[in-house]
Coordinates of C-alpha atoms and ligand atoms in Angstrom, one line a residue:
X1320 CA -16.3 -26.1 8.4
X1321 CA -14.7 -23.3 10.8
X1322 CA -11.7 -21.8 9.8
X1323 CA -8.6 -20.8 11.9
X1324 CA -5.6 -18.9 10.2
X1325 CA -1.9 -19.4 11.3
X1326 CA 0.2 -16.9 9.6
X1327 CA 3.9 -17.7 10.2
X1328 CA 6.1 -14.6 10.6
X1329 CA 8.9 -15.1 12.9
X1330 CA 11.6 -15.6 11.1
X1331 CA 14.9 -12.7 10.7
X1332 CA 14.6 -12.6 6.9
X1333 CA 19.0 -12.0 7.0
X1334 CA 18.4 -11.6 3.2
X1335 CA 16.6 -8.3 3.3
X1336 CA 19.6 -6.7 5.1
X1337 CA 17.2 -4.7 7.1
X1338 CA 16.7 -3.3 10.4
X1339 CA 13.0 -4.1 10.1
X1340 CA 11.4 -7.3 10.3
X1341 CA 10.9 -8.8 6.7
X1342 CA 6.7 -9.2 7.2
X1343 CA 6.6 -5.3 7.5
X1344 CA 8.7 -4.5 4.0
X1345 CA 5.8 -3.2 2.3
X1346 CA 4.2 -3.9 -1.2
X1347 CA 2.0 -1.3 -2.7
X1348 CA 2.1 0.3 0.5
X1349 CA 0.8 -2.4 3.2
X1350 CA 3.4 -4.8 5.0
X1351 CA 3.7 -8.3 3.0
X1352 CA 2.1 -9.7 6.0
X1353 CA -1.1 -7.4 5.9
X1354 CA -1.4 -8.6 2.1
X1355 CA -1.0 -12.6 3.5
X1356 CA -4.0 -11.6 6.0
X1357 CA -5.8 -10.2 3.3
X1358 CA -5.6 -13.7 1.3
X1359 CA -7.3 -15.5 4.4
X1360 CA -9.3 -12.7 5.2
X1361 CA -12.1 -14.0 2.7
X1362 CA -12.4 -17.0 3.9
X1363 CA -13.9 -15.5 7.5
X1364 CA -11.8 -17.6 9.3
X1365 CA -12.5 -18.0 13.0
X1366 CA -9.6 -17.1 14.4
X1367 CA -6.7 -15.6 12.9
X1368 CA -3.1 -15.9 14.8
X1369 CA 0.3 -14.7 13.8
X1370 CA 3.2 -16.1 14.4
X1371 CA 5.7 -13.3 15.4
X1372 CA 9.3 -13.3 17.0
X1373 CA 11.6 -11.0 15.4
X1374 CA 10.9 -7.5 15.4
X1375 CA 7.8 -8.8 18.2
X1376 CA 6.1 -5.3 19.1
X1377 CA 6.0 -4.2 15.9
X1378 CA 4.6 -6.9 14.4
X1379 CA 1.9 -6.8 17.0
X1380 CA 1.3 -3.2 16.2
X1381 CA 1.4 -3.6 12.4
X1382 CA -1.5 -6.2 12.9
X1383 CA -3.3 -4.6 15.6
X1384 CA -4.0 -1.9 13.4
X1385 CA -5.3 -4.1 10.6
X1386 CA -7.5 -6.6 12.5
X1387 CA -7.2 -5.5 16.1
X1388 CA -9.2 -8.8 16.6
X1389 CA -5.9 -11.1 15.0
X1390 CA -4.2 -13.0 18.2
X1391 CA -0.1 -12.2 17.8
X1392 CA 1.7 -15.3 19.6
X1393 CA 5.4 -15.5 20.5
X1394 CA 7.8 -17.7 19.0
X1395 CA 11.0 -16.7 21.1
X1396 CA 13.2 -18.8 19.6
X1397 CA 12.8 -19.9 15.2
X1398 CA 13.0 -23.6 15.2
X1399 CA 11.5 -24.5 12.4
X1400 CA 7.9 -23.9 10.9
X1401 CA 6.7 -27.2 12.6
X1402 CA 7.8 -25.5 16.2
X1403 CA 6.0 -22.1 15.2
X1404 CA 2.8 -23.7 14.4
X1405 CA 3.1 -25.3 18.0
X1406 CA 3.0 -22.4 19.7
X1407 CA -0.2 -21.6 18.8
X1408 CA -1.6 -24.9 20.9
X1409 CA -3.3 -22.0 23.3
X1410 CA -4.3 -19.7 21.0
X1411 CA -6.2 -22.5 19.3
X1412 CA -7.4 -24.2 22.3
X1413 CA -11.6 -25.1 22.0
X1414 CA -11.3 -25.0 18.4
X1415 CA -12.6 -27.8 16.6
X1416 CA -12.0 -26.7 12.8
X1417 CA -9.3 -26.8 10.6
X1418 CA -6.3 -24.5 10.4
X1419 CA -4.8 -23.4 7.3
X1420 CA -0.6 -22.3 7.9
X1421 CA 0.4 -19.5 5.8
X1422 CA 3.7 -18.0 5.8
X1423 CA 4.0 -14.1 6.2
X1424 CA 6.1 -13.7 3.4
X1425 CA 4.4 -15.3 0.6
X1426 CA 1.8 -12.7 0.3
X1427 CA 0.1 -13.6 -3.1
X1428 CA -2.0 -16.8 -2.5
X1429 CA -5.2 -16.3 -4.1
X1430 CA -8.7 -16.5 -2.1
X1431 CA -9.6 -19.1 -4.7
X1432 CA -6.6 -21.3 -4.1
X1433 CA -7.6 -21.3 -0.8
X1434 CA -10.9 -22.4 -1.7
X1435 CA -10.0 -25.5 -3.5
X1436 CA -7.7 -26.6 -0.7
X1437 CA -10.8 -26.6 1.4
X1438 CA -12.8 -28.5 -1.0
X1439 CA -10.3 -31.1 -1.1
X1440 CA -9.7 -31.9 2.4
X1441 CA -13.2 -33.3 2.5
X1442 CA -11.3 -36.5 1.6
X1443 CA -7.7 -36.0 2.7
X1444 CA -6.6 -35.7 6.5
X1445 CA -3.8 -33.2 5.3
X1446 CA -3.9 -30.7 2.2
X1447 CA -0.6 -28.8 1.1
X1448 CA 0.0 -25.9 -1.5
X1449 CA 1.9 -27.4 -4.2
X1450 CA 3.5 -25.6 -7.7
X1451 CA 5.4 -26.5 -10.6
X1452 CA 8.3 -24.2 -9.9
X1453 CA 10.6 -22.9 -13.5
X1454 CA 12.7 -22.7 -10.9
X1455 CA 13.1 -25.2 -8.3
X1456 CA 16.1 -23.7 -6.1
X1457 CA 16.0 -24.5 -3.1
X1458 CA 12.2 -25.2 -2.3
X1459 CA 10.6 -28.1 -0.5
X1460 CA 10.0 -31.1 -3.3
X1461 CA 6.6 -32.6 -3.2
X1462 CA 6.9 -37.0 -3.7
X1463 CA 3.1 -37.4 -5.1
X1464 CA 2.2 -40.9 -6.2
X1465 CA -0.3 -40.6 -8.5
X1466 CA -3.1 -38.1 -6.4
X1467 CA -1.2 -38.7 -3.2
X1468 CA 1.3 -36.8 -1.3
X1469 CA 3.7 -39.4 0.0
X1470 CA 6.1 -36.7 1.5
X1471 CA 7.8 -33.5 1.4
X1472 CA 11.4 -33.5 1.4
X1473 CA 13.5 -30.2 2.1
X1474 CA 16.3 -29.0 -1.1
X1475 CA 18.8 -29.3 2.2
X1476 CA 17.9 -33.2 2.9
X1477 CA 16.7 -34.3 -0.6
X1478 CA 18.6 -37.1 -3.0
X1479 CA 19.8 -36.1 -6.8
X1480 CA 16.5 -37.9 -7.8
X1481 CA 14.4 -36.0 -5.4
X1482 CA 16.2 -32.7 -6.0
X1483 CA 14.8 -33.0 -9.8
X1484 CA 11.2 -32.9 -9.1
X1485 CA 10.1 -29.7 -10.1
X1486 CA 6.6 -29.8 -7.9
X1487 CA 7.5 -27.6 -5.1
X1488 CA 5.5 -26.9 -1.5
X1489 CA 4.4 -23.5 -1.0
X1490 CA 4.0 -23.7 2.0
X1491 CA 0.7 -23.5 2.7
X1492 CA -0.7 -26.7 4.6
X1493 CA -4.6 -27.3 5.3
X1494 CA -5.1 -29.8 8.3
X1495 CA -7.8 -30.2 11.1
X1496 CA -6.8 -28.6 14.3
X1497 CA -6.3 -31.7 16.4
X1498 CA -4.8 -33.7 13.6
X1499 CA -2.5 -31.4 12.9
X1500 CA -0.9 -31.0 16.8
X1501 CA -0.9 -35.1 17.1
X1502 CA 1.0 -35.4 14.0
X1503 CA 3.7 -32.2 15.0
X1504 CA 3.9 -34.5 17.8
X1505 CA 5.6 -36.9 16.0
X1506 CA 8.0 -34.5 14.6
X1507 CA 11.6 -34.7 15.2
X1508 CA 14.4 -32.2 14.4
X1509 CA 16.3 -35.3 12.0
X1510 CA 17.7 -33.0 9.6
X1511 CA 20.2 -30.8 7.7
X1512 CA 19.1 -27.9 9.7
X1513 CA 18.3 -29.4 12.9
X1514 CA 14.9 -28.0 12.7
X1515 CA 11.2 -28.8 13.1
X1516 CA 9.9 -28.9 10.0
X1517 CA 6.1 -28.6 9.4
X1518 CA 6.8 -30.9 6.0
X1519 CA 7.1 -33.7 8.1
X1520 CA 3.9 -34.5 8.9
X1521 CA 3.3 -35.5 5.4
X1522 CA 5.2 -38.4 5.5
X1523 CA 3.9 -39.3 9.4
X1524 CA 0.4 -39.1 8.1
X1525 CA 0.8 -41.3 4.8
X1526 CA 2.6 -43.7 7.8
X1527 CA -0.2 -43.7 9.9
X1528 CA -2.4 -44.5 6.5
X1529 CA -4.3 -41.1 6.1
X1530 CA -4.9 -39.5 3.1
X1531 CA -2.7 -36.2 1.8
X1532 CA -3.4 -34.8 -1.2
X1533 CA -1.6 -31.5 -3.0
X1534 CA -3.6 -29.0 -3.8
X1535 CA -1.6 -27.3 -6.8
X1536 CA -1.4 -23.1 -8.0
X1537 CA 0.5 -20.6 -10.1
X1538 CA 3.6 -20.0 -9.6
X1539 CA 3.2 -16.0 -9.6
X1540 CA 0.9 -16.8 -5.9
X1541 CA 3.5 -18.2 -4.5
X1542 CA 6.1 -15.7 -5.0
X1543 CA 8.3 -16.2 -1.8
X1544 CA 10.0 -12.9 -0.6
X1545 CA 13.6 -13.7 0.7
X1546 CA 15.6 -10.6 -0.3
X1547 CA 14.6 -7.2 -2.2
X1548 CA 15.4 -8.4 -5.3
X1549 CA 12.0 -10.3 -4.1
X1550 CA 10.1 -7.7 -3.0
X1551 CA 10.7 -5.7 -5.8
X1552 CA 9.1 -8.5 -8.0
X1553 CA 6.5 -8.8 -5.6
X1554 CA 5.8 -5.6 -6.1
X1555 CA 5.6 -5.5 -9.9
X1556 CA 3.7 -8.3 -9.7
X1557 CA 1.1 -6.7 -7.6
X1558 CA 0.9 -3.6 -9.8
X1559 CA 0.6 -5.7 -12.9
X1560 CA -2.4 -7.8 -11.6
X1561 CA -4.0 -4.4 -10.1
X1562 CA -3.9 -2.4 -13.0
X1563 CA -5.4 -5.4 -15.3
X1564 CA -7.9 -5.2 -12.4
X1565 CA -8.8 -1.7 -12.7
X1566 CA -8.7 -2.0 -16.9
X1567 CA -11.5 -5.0 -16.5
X1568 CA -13.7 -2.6 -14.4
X1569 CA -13.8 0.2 -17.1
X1570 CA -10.5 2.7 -15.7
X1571 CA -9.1 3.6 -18.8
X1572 CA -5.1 4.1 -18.0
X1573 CA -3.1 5.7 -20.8
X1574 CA 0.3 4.0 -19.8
X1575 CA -0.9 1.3 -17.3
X1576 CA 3.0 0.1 -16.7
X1577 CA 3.9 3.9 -15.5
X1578 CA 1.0 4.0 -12.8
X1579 CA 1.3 3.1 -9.5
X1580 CA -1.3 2.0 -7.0
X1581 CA -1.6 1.0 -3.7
X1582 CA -3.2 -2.1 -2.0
X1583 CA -6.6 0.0 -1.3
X1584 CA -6.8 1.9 -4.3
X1585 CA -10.5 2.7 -5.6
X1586 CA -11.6 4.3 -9.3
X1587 CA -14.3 4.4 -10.2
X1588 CA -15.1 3.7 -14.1
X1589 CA -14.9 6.1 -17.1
X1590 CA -11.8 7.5 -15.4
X1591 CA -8.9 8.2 -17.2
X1592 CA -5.4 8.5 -15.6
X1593 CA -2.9 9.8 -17.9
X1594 CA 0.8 8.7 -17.2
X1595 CA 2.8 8.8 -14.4
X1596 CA 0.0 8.9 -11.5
X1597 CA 1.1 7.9 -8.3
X1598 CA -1.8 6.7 -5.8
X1599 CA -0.6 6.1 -2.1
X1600 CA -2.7 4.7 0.3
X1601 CA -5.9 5.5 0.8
X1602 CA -7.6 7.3 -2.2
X1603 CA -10.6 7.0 -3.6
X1604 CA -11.3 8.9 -6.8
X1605 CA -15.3 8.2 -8.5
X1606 CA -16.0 7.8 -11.7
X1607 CA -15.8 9.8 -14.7
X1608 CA -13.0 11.9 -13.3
X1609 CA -9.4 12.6 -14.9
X1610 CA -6.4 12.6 -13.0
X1611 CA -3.5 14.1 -15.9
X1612 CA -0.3 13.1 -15.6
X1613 CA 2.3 13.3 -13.0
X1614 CA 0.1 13.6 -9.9
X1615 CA 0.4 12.2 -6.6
X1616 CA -2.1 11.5 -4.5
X1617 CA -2.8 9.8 -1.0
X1618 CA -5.5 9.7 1.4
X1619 CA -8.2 12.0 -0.8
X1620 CA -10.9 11.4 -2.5
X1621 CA -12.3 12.8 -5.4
X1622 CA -15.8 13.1 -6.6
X1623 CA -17.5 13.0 -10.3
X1624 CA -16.7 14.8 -12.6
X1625 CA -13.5 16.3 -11.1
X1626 CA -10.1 17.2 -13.1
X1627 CA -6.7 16.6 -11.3
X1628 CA -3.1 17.6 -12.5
X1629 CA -1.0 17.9 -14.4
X1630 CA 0.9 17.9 -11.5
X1631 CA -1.0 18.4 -8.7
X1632 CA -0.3 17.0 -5.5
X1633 CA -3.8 16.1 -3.0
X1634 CA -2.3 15.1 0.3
X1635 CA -4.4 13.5 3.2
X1636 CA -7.4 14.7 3.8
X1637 CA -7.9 16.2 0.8
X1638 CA -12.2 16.2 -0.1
X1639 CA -13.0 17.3 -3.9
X1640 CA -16.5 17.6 -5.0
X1641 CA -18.0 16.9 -8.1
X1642 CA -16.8 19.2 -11.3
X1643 CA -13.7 20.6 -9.3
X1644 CA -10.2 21.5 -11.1
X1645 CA -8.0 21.7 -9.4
X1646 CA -4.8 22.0 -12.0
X1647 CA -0.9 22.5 -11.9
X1648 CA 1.5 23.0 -9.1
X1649 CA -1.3 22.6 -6.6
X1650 CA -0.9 20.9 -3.4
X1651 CA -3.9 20.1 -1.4
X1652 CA -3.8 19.0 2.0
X1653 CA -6.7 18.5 4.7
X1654 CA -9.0 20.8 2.6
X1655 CA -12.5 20.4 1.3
X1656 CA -12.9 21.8 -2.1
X1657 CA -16.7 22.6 -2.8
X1658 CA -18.7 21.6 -6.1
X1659 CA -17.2 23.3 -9.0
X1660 CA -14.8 25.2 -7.1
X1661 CA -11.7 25.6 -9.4
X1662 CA -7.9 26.0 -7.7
X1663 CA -6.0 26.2 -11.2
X1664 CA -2.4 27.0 -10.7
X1665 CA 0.4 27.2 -8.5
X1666 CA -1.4 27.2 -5.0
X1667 CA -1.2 25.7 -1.5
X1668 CA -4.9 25.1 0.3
X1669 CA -4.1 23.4 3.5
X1670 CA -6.6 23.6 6.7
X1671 CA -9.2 25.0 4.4
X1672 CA -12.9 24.8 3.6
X1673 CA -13.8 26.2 0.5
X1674 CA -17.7 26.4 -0.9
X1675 CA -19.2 25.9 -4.2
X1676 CA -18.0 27.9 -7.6
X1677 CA -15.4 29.7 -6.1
X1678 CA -12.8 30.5 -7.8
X1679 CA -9.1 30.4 -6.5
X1680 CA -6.6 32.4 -8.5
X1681 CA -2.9 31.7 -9.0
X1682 CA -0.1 31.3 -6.9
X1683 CA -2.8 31.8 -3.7
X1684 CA -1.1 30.4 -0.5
X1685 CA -3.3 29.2 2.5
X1686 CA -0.4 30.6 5.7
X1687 CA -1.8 27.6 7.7
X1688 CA 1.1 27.0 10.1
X1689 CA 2.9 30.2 12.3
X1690 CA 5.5 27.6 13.2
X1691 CA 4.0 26.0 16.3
X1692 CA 0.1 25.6 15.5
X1693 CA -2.2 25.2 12.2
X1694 CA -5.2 26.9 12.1
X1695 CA -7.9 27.1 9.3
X1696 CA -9.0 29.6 6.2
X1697 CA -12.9 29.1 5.5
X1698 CA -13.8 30.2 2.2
X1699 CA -17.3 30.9 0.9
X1700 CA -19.0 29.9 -2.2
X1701 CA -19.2 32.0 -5.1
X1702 CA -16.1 33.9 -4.1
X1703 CA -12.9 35.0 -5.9
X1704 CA -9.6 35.0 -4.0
X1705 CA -7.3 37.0 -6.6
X1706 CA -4.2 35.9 -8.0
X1707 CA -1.3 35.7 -5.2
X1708 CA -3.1 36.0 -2.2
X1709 CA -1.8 35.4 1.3
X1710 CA -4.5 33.7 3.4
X1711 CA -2.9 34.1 6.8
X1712 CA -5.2 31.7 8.9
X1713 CA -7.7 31.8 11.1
X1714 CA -9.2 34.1 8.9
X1715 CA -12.3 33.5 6.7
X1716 CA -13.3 35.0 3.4
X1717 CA -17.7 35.0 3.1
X1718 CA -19.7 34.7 0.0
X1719 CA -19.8 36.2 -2.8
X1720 CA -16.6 38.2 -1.8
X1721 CA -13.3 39.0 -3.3
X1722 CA -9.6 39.9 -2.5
X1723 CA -7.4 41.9 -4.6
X1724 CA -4.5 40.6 -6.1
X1725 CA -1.4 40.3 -4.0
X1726 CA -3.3 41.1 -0.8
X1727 CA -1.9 39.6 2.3
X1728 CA -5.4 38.7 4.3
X1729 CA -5.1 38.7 7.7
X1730 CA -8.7 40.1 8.9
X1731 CA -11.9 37.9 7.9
X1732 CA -13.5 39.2 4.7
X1733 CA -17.5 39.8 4.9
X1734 CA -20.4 38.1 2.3
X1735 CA -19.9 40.0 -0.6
X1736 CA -16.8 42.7 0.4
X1737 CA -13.6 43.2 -1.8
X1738 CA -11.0 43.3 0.7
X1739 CA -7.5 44.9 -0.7
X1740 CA -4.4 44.8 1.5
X1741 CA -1.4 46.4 -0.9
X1742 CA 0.0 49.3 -1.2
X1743 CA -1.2 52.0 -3.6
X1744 CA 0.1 52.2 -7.2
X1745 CA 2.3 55.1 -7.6
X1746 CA 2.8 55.9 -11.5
X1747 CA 5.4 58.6 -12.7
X1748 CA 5.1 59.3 -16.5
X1749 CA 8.3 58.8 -18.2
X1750 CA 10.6 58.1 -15.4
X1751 CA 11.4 54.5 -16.6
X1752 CA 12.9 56.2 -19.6
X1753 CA 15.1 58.6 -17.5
X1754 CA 16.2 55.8 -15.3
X1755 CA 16.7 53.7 -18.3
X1756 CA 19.5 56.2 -19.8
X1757 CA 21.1 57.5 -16.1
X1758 CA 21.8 53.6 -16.0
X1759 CA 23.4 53.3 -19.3
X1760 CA 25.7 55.9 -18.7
X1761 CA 26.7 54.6 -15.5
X1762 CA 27.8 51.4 -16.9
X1763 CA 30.0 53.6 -19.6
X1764 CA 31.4 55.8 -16.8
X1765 CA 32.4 52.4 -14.4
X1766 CA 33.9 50.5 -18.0
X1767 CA 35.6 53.6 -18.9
X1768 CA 34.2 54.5 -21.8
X1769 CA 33.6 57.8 -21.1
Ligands
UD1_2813 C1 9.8 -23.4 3.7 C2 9.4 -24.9 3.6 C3 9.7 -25.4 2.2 C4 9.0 -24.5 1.2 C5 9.3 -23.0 1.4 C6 8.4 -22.2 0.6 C7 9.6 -26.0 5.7 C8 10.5 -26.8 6.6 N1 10.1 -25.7 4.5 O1 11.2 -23.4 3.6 O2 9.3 -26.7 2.0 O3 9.3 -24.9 -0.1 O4 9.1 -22.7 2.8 O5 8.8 -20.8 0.7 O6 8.6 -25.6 6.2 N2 9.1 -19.3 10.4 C9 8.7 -19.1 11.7 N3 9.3 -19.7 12.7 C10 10.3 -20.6 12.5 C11 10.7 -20.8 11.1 C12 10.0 -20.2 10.1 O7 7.8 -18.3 11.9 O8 10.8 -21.2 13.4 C13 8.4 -18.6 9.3 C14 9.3 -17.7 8.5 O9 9.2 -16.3 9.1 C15 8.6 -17.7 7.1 C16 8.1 -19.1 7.1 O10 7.9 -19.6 8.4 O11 7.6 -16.8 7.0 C17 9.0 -20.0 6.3 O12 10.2 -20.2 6.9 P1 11.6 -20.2 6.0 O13 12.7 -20.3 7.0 O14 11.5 -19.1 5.0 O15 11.4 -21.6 5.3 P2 12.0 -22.0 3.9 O16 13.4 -22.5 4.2 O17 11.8 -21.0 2.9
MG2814 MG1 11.4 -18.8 2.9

């Protein structure tokens, strides 16, 4: 059976006090809405359609850039989450499968919850998300009788009695396309809130004598994010499942609770990350690598074997090859580090290439940037940039070659030269001594002493 997603994102989200639309708030550094995408994703639905209405263009952006292929329709006005899955009647025209509604902010539902709401429409016209909440609040109830779903009632409309059930509706609803228009059609805004409510085609459908059935998950998938009290559950909830993830696939992490990682995270095992290791988006680190505490990294990669931190800091574009170091105080950005080349202490290598077994000596600065353009250092393998070099860029450094400590490099260095660029040592036997005293008595003469 084809697939079509319907991701519902319209709505304001007033609890967020934000300027931004809730669906972008991000968790592990993708919007809520990319993680609800994700979720569907697996199934390879046929079409995949978001809702949007608040915050409009940059909704459309946000999921342009994630599935450029995603259809964003226009709910102008939010009344109610029977209304928003109306106005994708065009987007969904000549499709004959089913369409599973997920809501933008519920970003947890599991591929495999998914799954088992397919398998059980085989024999139910209409499939809803159900969960046993600790909390009810103000979630939809679910009436079941016995297997069947007899309705959904919303916390706003329901009795005392109905109010107690603590089976909630996620949600998520699983219907075939054209089944799922006729009944909306039958929807009327009868309620506390004036609203179209997707729920009600539960109870339509049990009147028209088809069968509904609720499907039901863990609570922790349907984690609803209303306000940032929310999201920052949301979030720990996402770290915690991650880092089990990355523990089950052989990652060893010393402190697993002080780690951070984002949605795309990749390590490979045999890896240990020490505490304190922040991973943006975007990294990629093989295996039997160690990235030491407090380092922060984002859009690099880093190969086999390699040693990162204590606090070091790879920015985009940063490319490590197997057996680097690359150690303390080190901040890498858009620079490709060549096998075994070591960058120890205290350095900046930005707009750089440098070759195998090099060595890069403290406190060396690449000057990438002359305050309106970067340009690029290219450094050779087997080289030795001394201790508290200036690399003023373009300039390269060959082979084989070296630069003296403290030089300020502003002419490209041949295979195999020394270049120096200081000034010459000047030594004067016993003058510190001399200077030492004529200070001394100085300081008597100005605190009258003498
Ligand atoms: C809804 C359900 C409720 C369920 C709860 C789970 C209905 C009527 N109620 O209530 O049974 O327990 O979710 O979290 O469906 N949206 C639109 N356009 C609209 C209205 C809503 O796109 O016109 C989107 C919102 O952006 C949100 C989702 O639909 O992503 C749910 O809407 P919301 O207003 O949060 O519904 P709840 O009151 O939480
Ligand atoms: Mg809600």
């Amino acid at each position: 059976m084809s697939i079509a997603l319907v991701i519902l994102a319209a709505g304001k989200g007033t609890r967020m006090n934000s300027d931004q639309p809730k669906v972008l708030h991000q968790i592990a550094n993708a919007p809520m809405l990319v993680h609800a995408m994700q979720a569907g994703d697996a199934l390879n639905p046929e079409r995949t359609i978001i809702v949007a209405g608040h915050g409009f263009d940059e909704v459309r952006d946000t999921v342009a850039d994630y599935n450029p292929e995603a259809q964003v329709v226009s709910q102008a006005e939010q009344n109610g989450t029977a209304h928003a899955v109306n106005v994708c009647r065009d987007a969904l025209d000549g499709f004959e499968g089913d369409v599973i509604v997920l809501f933008g902010d519920t970003p947890f539902v599991s591929t495999e919850t998914l799954e088992k709401m397919i398998a059980a429409r085989a024999d139910n016209a209409v499939v809803v998300l159900g969960f046993e909440a600790a909390d009810p609040g103000k979630y939809g109830r679910l009436v079941m009788s016995g297997d069947s779903l007899e309705k959904i009632v919303e916390f706003a409309d329901a009795t005392d009695q109905e109010r107690a059930i603590t089976f909630c509706n996620s949600g998520v609803m699983l219907a075939k396309r054209d089944q799922m228009f006729d009944l909306i059609d039958a929807v009327a805004p009868q309620n506390a809130q004036g609203e179209y409510y997707l729920t009600d085609i539960v109870g339509i459908a049990r009147a028209r004598g088809l069968a509904v059935t609720a499907v039901s998950c863990d609570e922790a998938e349907t984690l609803g994010i209303n306000s940032r009290a929310h999201l920052a559950q949301a979030e720990s909830v996402f770290q915690t499942r991650a880092r089990a993830e990355l523990l089950d696939l052989g990652v060893t992490l010393q402190q697993p609770e002080t780690v951070m990682l984002s949605f795309d995270t990749i390590i490979g095992r045999d890896t240990v990350i020490e505490p304190n290791v922040y991973f943006g988006p975007d990294v990629t680190v093989e295996s039997g690598t160690r990235i030491r505490a407090f380092s922060h990294l984002e859009g690099c990669h880093v190969s086999r074997g390699a040693t990162v931190g204590p606090y070091a800091r790879l920015r985009p574009g940063a490319e490590l090859a197997e057996h680097t170091h690359v150690g303390n105080f080190v901040e890498i950005k858009n620079a490709e580090i060549g096998e075994g080349s070591k960058i120890n202490h205290l350095s900046y290598i930005g707009d750089a290439t440098v070759g195998r077994a090099t060595n890069i000596g403290a406190g060396t600065i690449t000057c990438n940037y002359d305050g309106v353009m970067k340009h690029r250092t290219e450094i050779g393998n087997n080289a030795f940039i001394g201790s508290n070099t200036m690399l003023v860029a373009p300039v390269s450094v060959g082979d084989e070659a070296m630069t003296g400590s403290g030089s300020v490099i502003t002419k490209d260095v041949p295979d195999a030269a020394l270049a120096l660029s200081r000034a010459d040592q000047v030594t004067k036997p016993g003058l510190a001594r001399k200077l030492r005293e004529l200070l001394k008595m100085k300081k008597k003469k100005r605190d009258g002493e003498v």
